[in-house]
């Protein structure tokens, strides 16, 4: 049995995404900038994709920039806005658990004279909002908060944060990294007060190398890639039409039967957690503090439907990962930790996970394609492996 | 297009080998052909105690030089300009043009060395030297002759064609791989063992390697790293076979039955046994390890005695007296260092005890090993039976 439970790393494309991409690669391969019919045909794929994405977010197609993925979208949003609004001040606020594609551009800006505040999270991975609000001052230019954390699936109160920060300072640009949230939540930037929103294609069964940045029409950005002035000068370079077409198709499908899919994932998540938490020496990370041993759905639903972070005492995550792999199950290690180069995960450290568990944490991430059988099989295998793995350890 | 059309290969130690000399020369020719194969159609042949490599019309000079620098047995090599018409006027002009092109600054001392293979050539070697010197002084007045310590030794050899050369590029030395038997390298993912393999290969030894893999405790990437290392070694050592032994069950069994602080030593004894078995099967005459005296607990004299005891084949330990930094230096030269330091665990470290024995007592180790009697032979047989062989080109 092959069970792919690493959907937060990447997903498989759907058949229709594959088909449309092959068609663009092989038949409709024109350059959208070309004036002839082939160019027009290619451009149509882009227009259609932009329309689909815009509809899903309830925004205008002209507010959609296609990028090479979530990383580029985050870079463009942060560096682009920081450059465009330098005169408003050079202060940016973000959370302490952001993805490196937010964290690193901000460190780059810091080197270039910006002041960056990193707001801590509590033990469940929720931003301590009062500290965020207190950090806002005259100079504050951008606030960037991730919607769903990629390691533990904690979810921020995006709408509330947008409302509060704008009440304190009206002209703050609010950026949201929604790479793990898009397709799992209905996100309406205009209604929610989001100015910039990053999305990745390959996390929602689209192709790698595709992503979008939503840029509110009233927000100005400076480009970070210069060239022929494609996409209104914000993102030069011949558009990756096959990927854009694939992304459009994926977006269209991900919101079909949306509630049913999300509820199914929550069911799988709850069942899995219930089963796994019965085992000895197990800790489920990122659940609300109020959540009791029954793991009621109301608490599970405060976290993302697809990400489960579990720590197993006395088991090295890398070993568990490879042992599961041996049985056809693919998960990821909660932190990229090795005996030679310890790089404990920022999120797991930030939520105060005890040191001995940092290297004992795996992430199980499901998709709407995941089945109950697959999850049961996974639970079985973990049950089977734990005693063996715990027996053979460094002493 | 590059002015150099050929290379003259010089070798040192092979020259000493009396009646076996041709074997060494043939092995060297084969190795040279091997490293140049992917670069184009080179002609490699022996000629009066040297080897000549003729380059194709279009070739990459730097690539060729880099490849030749990896052939053990070459002490040095010289890029040559060949002259097809050896009439005196043509020859002098060619030598003059050579000097002009190779040495843009004409402020050095030189001496002409002439060799005349074709004794029918109208000038004798000393005559070629003096006349050629005069011609050059005339054409480039700022040059000076120094017959004792010239800056440039300008060689002119007259055969059916003439060869002109003056640049000598150092080779790696050693002896051509294939001239000196075969040995089995115990290759881990670390810094030392690739260097050990390289050093023994340098003495003309063909190298095969064995790697002990312990899934799920060591990952596919750890294995890939070892394959990458083997490829790097094979750039010098030529084709090799890499044997991947699944060692997990043996390791866990030892873990279950033996005192934990002896785990590493006992494990290494089984590695040696398996390596020796595979070595014999492959007609190897020795084992190679990257051990360096005192580097870690398993490399003290007592530990080495304990691991050495289980095999009868000679174990070559070329790094035995090296400091770590000297090993790293070689690893950097042969470009294995960057690969070696990738952070994937190998099977030696996964269960290592906090305080492993540093002075194992042989009697005690043998006693502990007796606790393995019930199943160990079966597990070793299984490991040997399921060995994966990867051909490294």
mmCIF file of N, CA and C in Angstrom, chain B residues 228-303:
data_model
loop_
_atom_site.group_PDB
_atom_site.id
_atom_site.type_symbol
_atom_site.label_atom_id
_atom_site.label_comp_id
_atom_site.label_asym_id
_atom_site.label_seq_id
_atom_site.Cartn_x
_atom_site.Cartn_y
_atom_site.Cartn_z
ATOM 1 N N UNK B 228 27.889 8.715 -4.518
ATOM 2 C CA UNK B 228 28.554 9.921 -5.027
ATOM 3 C C UNK B 228 30.047 9.896 -4.704
ATOM 4 N N UNK B 229 30.364 9.463 -3.484
ATOM 5 C CA UNK B 229 31.775 9.397 -3.094
ATOM 6 C C UNK B 229 32.516 8.375 -3.947
ATOM 7 N N UNK B 230 31.877 7.232 -4.158
ATOM 8 C CA UNK B 230 32.510 6.196 -4.983
ATOM 9 C C UNK B 230 32.792 6.745 -6.379
ATOM 10 N N UNK B 231 31.851 7.535 -6.911
ATOM 11 C CA UNK B 231 32.064 8.125 -8.235
ATOM 12 C C UNK B 231 33.268 9.055 -8.237
ATOM 13 N N UNK B 232 33.398 9.814 -7.159
ATOM 14 C CA UNK B 232 34.544 10.729 -7.066
ATOM 15 C C UNK B 232 35.849 9.946 -7.024
ATOM 16 N N UNK B 233 35.868 8.865 -6.271
ATOM 17 C CA UNK B 233 37.093 8.055 -6.202
ATOM 18 C C UNK B 233 37.384 7.457 -7.574
ATOM 19 N N UNK B 234 36.324 7.037 -8.262
ATOM 20 C CA UNK B 234 36.535 6.350 -9.533
ATOM 21 C C UNK B 234 37.060 7.293 -10.617
ATOM 22 N N UNK B 235 36.956 8.583 -10.382
ATOM 23 C CA UNK B 235 37.588 9.509 -11.330
ATOM 24 C C UNK B 235 39.097 9.290 -11.361
ATOM 25 N N UNK B 236 39.633 8.844 -10.230
ATOM 26 C CA UNK B 236 41.058 8.525 -10.165
ATOM 27 C C UNK B 236 41.307 7.037 -10.345
ATOM 28 N N UNK B 237 40.437 6.244 -9.716
ATOM 29 C CA UNK B 237 40.712 4.818 -9.598
ATOM 30 C C UNK B 237 40.059 3.991 -10.697
ATOM 31 N N UNK B 238 39.299 4.624 -11.561
ATOM 32 C CA UNK B 238 38.650 3.878 -12.635
ATOM 33 C C UNK B 238 37.413 3.153 -12.149
ATOM 34 N N UNK B 239 36.895 2.318 -13.031
ATOM 35 C CA UNK B 239 35.680 1.564 -12.720
ATOM 36 C C UNK B 239 35.788 0.836 -11.385
ATOM 37 N N UNK B 240 34.717 0.839 -10.625
ATOM 38 C CA UNK B 240 34.710 0.043 -9.406
ATOM 39 C C UNK B 240 33.323 -0.515 -9.144
ATOM 40 N N UNK B 241 33.316 -1.582 -8.338
ATOM 41 C CA UNK B 241 32.041 -2.149 -7.909
ATOM 42 C C UNK B 241 31.800 -1.680 -6.488
ATOM 43 N N UNK B 242 30.572 -1.254 -6.226
ATOM 44 C CA UNK B 242 30.217 -0.872 -4.862
ATOM 45 C C UNK B 242 29.208 -1.892 -4.329
ATOM 46 N N UNK B 243 29.595 -2.564 -3.249
ATOM 47 C CA UNK B 243 28.708 -3.557 -2.634
ATOM 48 C C UNK B 243 27.968 -2.896 -1.478
ATOM 49 N N UNK B 244 26.641 -2.919 -1.544
ATOM 50 C CA UNK B 244 25.852 -2.325 -0.464
ATOM 51 C C UNK B 244 25.263 -3.465 0.367
ATOM 52 N N UNK B 245 25.714 -3.541 1.602
ATOM 53 C CA UNK B 245 25.280 -4.622 2.487
ATOM 54 C C UNK B 245 24.217 -4.072 3.432
ATOM 55 N N UNK B 246 23.085 -4.746 3.510
ATOM 56 C CA UNK B 246 22.073 -4.348 4.485
ATOM 57 C C UNK B 246 22.461 -4.917 5.852
ATOM 58 N N UNK B 247 22.815 -4.005 6.740
ATOM 59 C CA UNK B 247 23.454 -4.389 7.993
ATOM 60 C C UNK B 247 22.504 -4.271 9.194
ATOM 61 N N UNK B 248 21.274 -3.847 8.947
ATOM 62 C CA UNK B 248 20.378 -3.508 10.064
ATOM 63 C C UNK B 248 20.170 -4.670 11.036
ATOM 64 N N UNK B 249 19.807 -5.828 10.490
ATOM 65 C CA UNK B 249 19.456 -6.930 11.382
ATOM 66 C C UNK B 249 20.640 -7.374 12.236
ATOM 67 N N UNK B 250 21.819 -7.379 11.625
ATOM 68 C CA UNK B 250 23.014 -7.761 12.376
ATOM 69 C C UNK B 250 23.246 -6.770 13.508
ATOM 70 N N UNK B 251 23.104 -5.496 13.167
ATOM 71 C CA UNK B 251 23.325 -4.455 14.156
ATOM 72 C C UNK B 251 22.339 -4.558 15.327
ATOM 73 N N UNK B 252 21.071 -4.765 14.993
ATOM 74 C CA UNK B 252 20.064 -4.857 16.047
ATOM 75 C C UNK B 252 20.283 -6.101 16.910
ATOM 76 N N UNK B 253 20.714 -7.162 16.265
ATOM 77 C CA UNK B 253 20.962 -8.408 17.015
ATOM 78 C C UNK B 253 22.116 -8.207 18.010
ATOM 79 N N UNK B 254 23.167 -7.553 17.552
ATOM 80 C CA UNK B 254 24.283 -7.263 18.454
ATOM 81 C C UNK B 254 23.799 -6.369 19.598
ATOM 82 N N UNK B 255 22.980 -5.392 19.240
ATOM 83 C CA UNK B 255 22.423 -4.472 20.228
ATOM 84 C C UNK B 255 21.664 -5.230 21.310
ATOM 85 N N UNK B 256 20.900 -6.236 20.856
ATOM 86 C CA UNK B 256 20.109 -7.030 21.801
ATOM 87 C C UNK B 256 20.969 -7.873 22.721
ATOM 88 N N UNK B 257 22.039 -8.438 22.170
ATOM 89 C CA UNK B 257 22.737 -9.508 22.904
ATOM 90 C C UNK B 257 24.001 -9.059 23.637
ATOM 91 N N UNK B 258 24.634 -8.007 23.162
ATOM 92 C CA UNK B 258 25.961 -7.674 23.691
ATOM 93 C C UNK B 258 25.931 -6.394 24.518
ATOM 94 N N UNK B 259 26.934 -6.221 25.379
ATOM 95 C CA UNK B 259 26.999 -4.980 26.169
ATOM 96 C C UNK B 259 27.085 -3.772 25.234
ATOM 97 N N UNK B 260 26.356 -2.732 25.593
ATOM 98 C CA UNK B 260 26.221 -1.613 24.670
ATOM 99 C C UNK B 260 27.548 -0.940 24.339
ATOM 100 N N UNK B 261 28.417 -0.847 25.345
ATOM 101 C CA UNK B 261 29.672 -0.135 25.079
ATOM 102 C C UNK B 261 30.597 -0.921 24.141
ATOM 103 N N UNK B 262 30.260 -2.189 23.910
ATOM 104 C CA UNK B 262 31.076 -2.976 22.968
ATOM 105 C C UNK B 262 30.449 -3.036 21.575
ATOM 106 N N UNK B 263 29.311 -2.401 21.438
ATOM 107 C CA UNK B 263 28.557 -2.496 20.183
ATOM 108 C C UNK B 263 29.410 -2.140 18.964
ATOM 109 N N UNK B 264 30.083 -1.002 19.056
ATOM 110 C CA UNK B 264 30.818 -0.532 17.888
ATOM 111 C C UNK B 264 31.925 -1.518 17.490
ATOM 112 N N UNK B 265 32.662 -1.980 18.464
ATOM 113 C CA UNK B 265 33.765 -2.903 18.168
ATOM 114 C C UNK B 265 33.240 -4.200 17.547
ATOM 115 N N UNK B 266 32.200 -4.752 18.153
ATOM 116 C CA UNK B 266 31.677 -6.029 17.647
ATOM 117 C C UNK B 266 31.083 -5.841 16.256
ATOM 118 N N UNK B 267 30.403 -4.705 16.093
ATOM 119 C CA UNK B 267 29.845 -4.381 14.785
ATOM 120 C C UNK B 267 30.950 -4.300 13.743
ATOM 121 N N UNK B 268 32.031 -3.653 14.107
ATOM 122 C CA UNK B 268 33.138 -3.508 13.148
ATOM 123 C C UNK B 268 33.792 -4.845 12.841
ATOM 124 N N UNK B 269 33.802 -5.721 13.834
ATOM 125 C CA UNK B 269 34.349 -7.060 13.562
ATOM 126 C C UNK B 269 33.497 -7.767 12.514
ATOM 127 N N UNK B 270 32.181 -7.577 12.597
ATOM 128 C CA UNK B 270 31.336 -8.219 11.584
ATOM 129 C C UNK B 270 31.458 -7.547 10.226
ATOM 130 N N UNK B 271 31.688 -6.253 10.257
ATOM 131 C CA UNK B 271 31.923 -5.569 8.975
ATOM 132 C C UNK B 271 33.181 -6.121 8.296
ATOM 133 N N UNK B 272 34.219 -6.306 9.087
ATOM 134 C CA UNK B 272 35.464 -6.825 8.527
ATOM 135 C C UNK B 272 35.261 -8.229 7.967
ATOM 136 N N UNK B 273 34.527 -9.031 8.717
ATOM 137 C CA UNK B 273 34.271 -10.405 8.258
ATOM 138 C C UNK B 273 33.544 -10.394 6.910
ATOM 139 N N UNK B 274 32.498 -9.575 6.847
ATOM 140 C CA UNK B 274 31.708 -9.541 5.607
ATOM 141 C C UNK B 274 32.542 -8.964 4.464
ATOM 142 N N UNK B 275 33.277 -7.910 4.771
ATOM 143 C CA UNK B 275 34.129 -7.298 3.741
ATOM 144 C C UNK B 275 35.140 -8.313 3.222
ATOM 145 N N UNK B 276 35.730 -9.088 4.137
ATOM 146 C CA UNK B 276 36.724 -10.074 3.705
ATOM 147 C C UNK B 276 36.079 -11.159 2.844
ATOM 148 N N UNK B 277 34.873 -11.545 3.231
ATOM 149 C CA UNK B 277 34.175 -12.550 2.437
ATOM 150 C C UNK B 277 33.960 -12.052 1.006
ATOM 151 N N UNK B 278 33.449 -10.822 0.894
ATOM 152 C CA UNK B 278 33.201 -10.253 -0.434
ATOM 153 C C UNK B 278 34.520 -10.061 -1.189
ATOM 154 N N UNK B 279 35.553 -9.668 -0.448
ATOM 155 C CA UNK B 279 36.858 -9.428 -1.069
ATOM 156 C C UNK B 279 37.389 -10.712 -1.699
ATOM 157 N N UNK B 280 37.267 -11.807 -0.953
ATOM 158 C CA UNK B 280 37.755 -13.087 -1.484
ATOM 159 C C UNK B 280 36.971 -13.472 -2.725
ATOM 160 N N UNK B 281 35.673 -13.278 -2.624
ATOM 161 C CA UNK B 281 34.807 -13.610 -3.745
ATOM 162 C C UNK B 281 35.178 -12.806 -4.993
ATOM 163 N N UNK B 282 35.663 -11.599 -4.800
ATOM 164 C CA UNK B 282 36.018 -10.735 -5.931
ATOM 165 C C UNK B 282 37.510 -10.811 -6.271
ATOM 166 N N UNK B 283 38.197 -11.803 -5.707
ATOM 167 C CA UNK B 283 39.632 -11.960 -5.949
ATOM 168 C C UNK B 283 40.472 -10.759 -5.512
ATOM 169 N N UNK B 284 40.049 -10.123 -4.452
ATOM 170 C CA UNK B 284 40.865 -9.036 -3.900
ATOM 171 C C UNK B 284 41.977 -9.626 -3.047
ATOM 172 N N UNK B 285 43.050 -8.867 -2.902
ATOM 173 C CA UNK B 285 44.179 -9.350 -2.113
ATOM 174 C C UNK B 285 44.312 -8.620 -0.787
ATOM 175 N N UNK B 286 43.416 -7.700 -0.531
ATOM 176 C CA UNK B 286 43.505 -6.991 0.738
ATOM 177 C C UNK B 286 42.270 -6.159 0.993
ATOM 178 N N UNK B 287 42.167 -5.658 2.232
ATOM 179 C CA UNK B 287 41.094 -4.732 2.592
ATOM 180 C C UNK B 287 41.724 -3.351 2.804
ATOM 181 N N UNK B 288 40.931 -2.315 2.597
ATOM 182 C CA UNK B 288 41.410 -0.951 2.839
ATOM 183 C C UNK B 288 40.439 -0.281 3.803
ATOM 184 N N UNK B 289 40.962 0.363 4.847
ATOM 185 C CA UNK B 289 40.093 1.143 5.730
ATOM 186 C C UNK B 289 40.673 2.543 5.895
ATOM 187 N N UNK B 290 39.834 3.441 6.361
ATOM 188 C CA UNK B 290 40.277 4.824 6.583
ATOM 189 C C UNK B 290 40.694 5.070 8.018
ATOM 190 N N UNK B 291 41.008 4.003 8.733
ATOM 191 C CA UNK B 291 41.325 4.171 10.150
ATOM 192 C C UNK B 291 42.608 4.982 10.359
ATOM 193 N N UNK B 292 42.559 5.779 11.430
ATOM 194 C CA UNK B 292 43.697 6.629 11.762
ATOM 195 C C UNK B 292 43.905 6.479 13.266
ATOM 196 N N UNK B 293 45.089 6.137 13.651
ATOM 197 C CA UNK B 293 45.350 5.720 15.025
ATOM 198 C C UNK B 293 44.872 6.759 16.046
ATOM 199 N N UNK B 294 43.991 6.292 16.937
ATOM 200 C CA UNK B 294 43.564 7.138 18.045
ATOM 201 C C UNK B 294 42.501 8.158 17.704
ATOM 202 N N UNK B 295 42.019 8.177 16.461
ATOM 203 C CA UNK B 295 41.054 9.217 16.085
ATOM 204 C C UNK B 295 39.744 9.114 16.873
ATOM 205 N N UNK B 296 39.208 7.923 16.989
ATOM 206 C CA UNK B 296 37.998 7.695 17.788
ATOM 207 C C UNK B 296 38.191 6.413 18.586
ATOM 208 N N UNK B 297 37.200 6.109 19.424
ATOM 209 C CA UNK B 297 37.328 4.963 20.324
ATOM 210 C C UNK B 297 37.630 3.673 19.573
ATOM 211 N N UNK B 298 37.057 3.528 18.398
ATOM 212 C CA UNK B 298 37.240 2.266 17.687
ATOM 213 C C UNK B 298 38.555 2.240 16.912
ATOM 214 N N UNK B 299 39.368 3.282 17.056
ATOM 215 C CA UNK B 299 40.633 3.309 16.316
ATOM 216 C C UNK B 299 41.841 3.441 17.236
ATOM 217 N N UNK B 300 41.669 3.025 18.495
ATOM 218 C CA UNK B 300 42.841 2.918 19.371
ATOM 219 C C UNK B 300 43.600 1.659 18.964
ATOM 220 N N UNK B 301 44.813 1.496 19.465
ATOM 221 C CA UNK B 301 45.572 0.285 19.111
ATOM 222 C C UNK B 301 44.841 -0.963 19.567
ATOM 223 N N UNK B 302 44.221 -0.875 20.763
ATOM 224 C CA UNK B 302 43.497 -2.044 21.272
ATOM 225 C C UNK B 302 42.298 -2.357 20.373
ATOM 226 N N UNK B 303 41.592 -1.310 19.963
ATOM 227 C CA UNK B 303 40.419 -1.530 19.126
ATOM 228 C C UNK B 303 40.814 -2.078 17.761
#
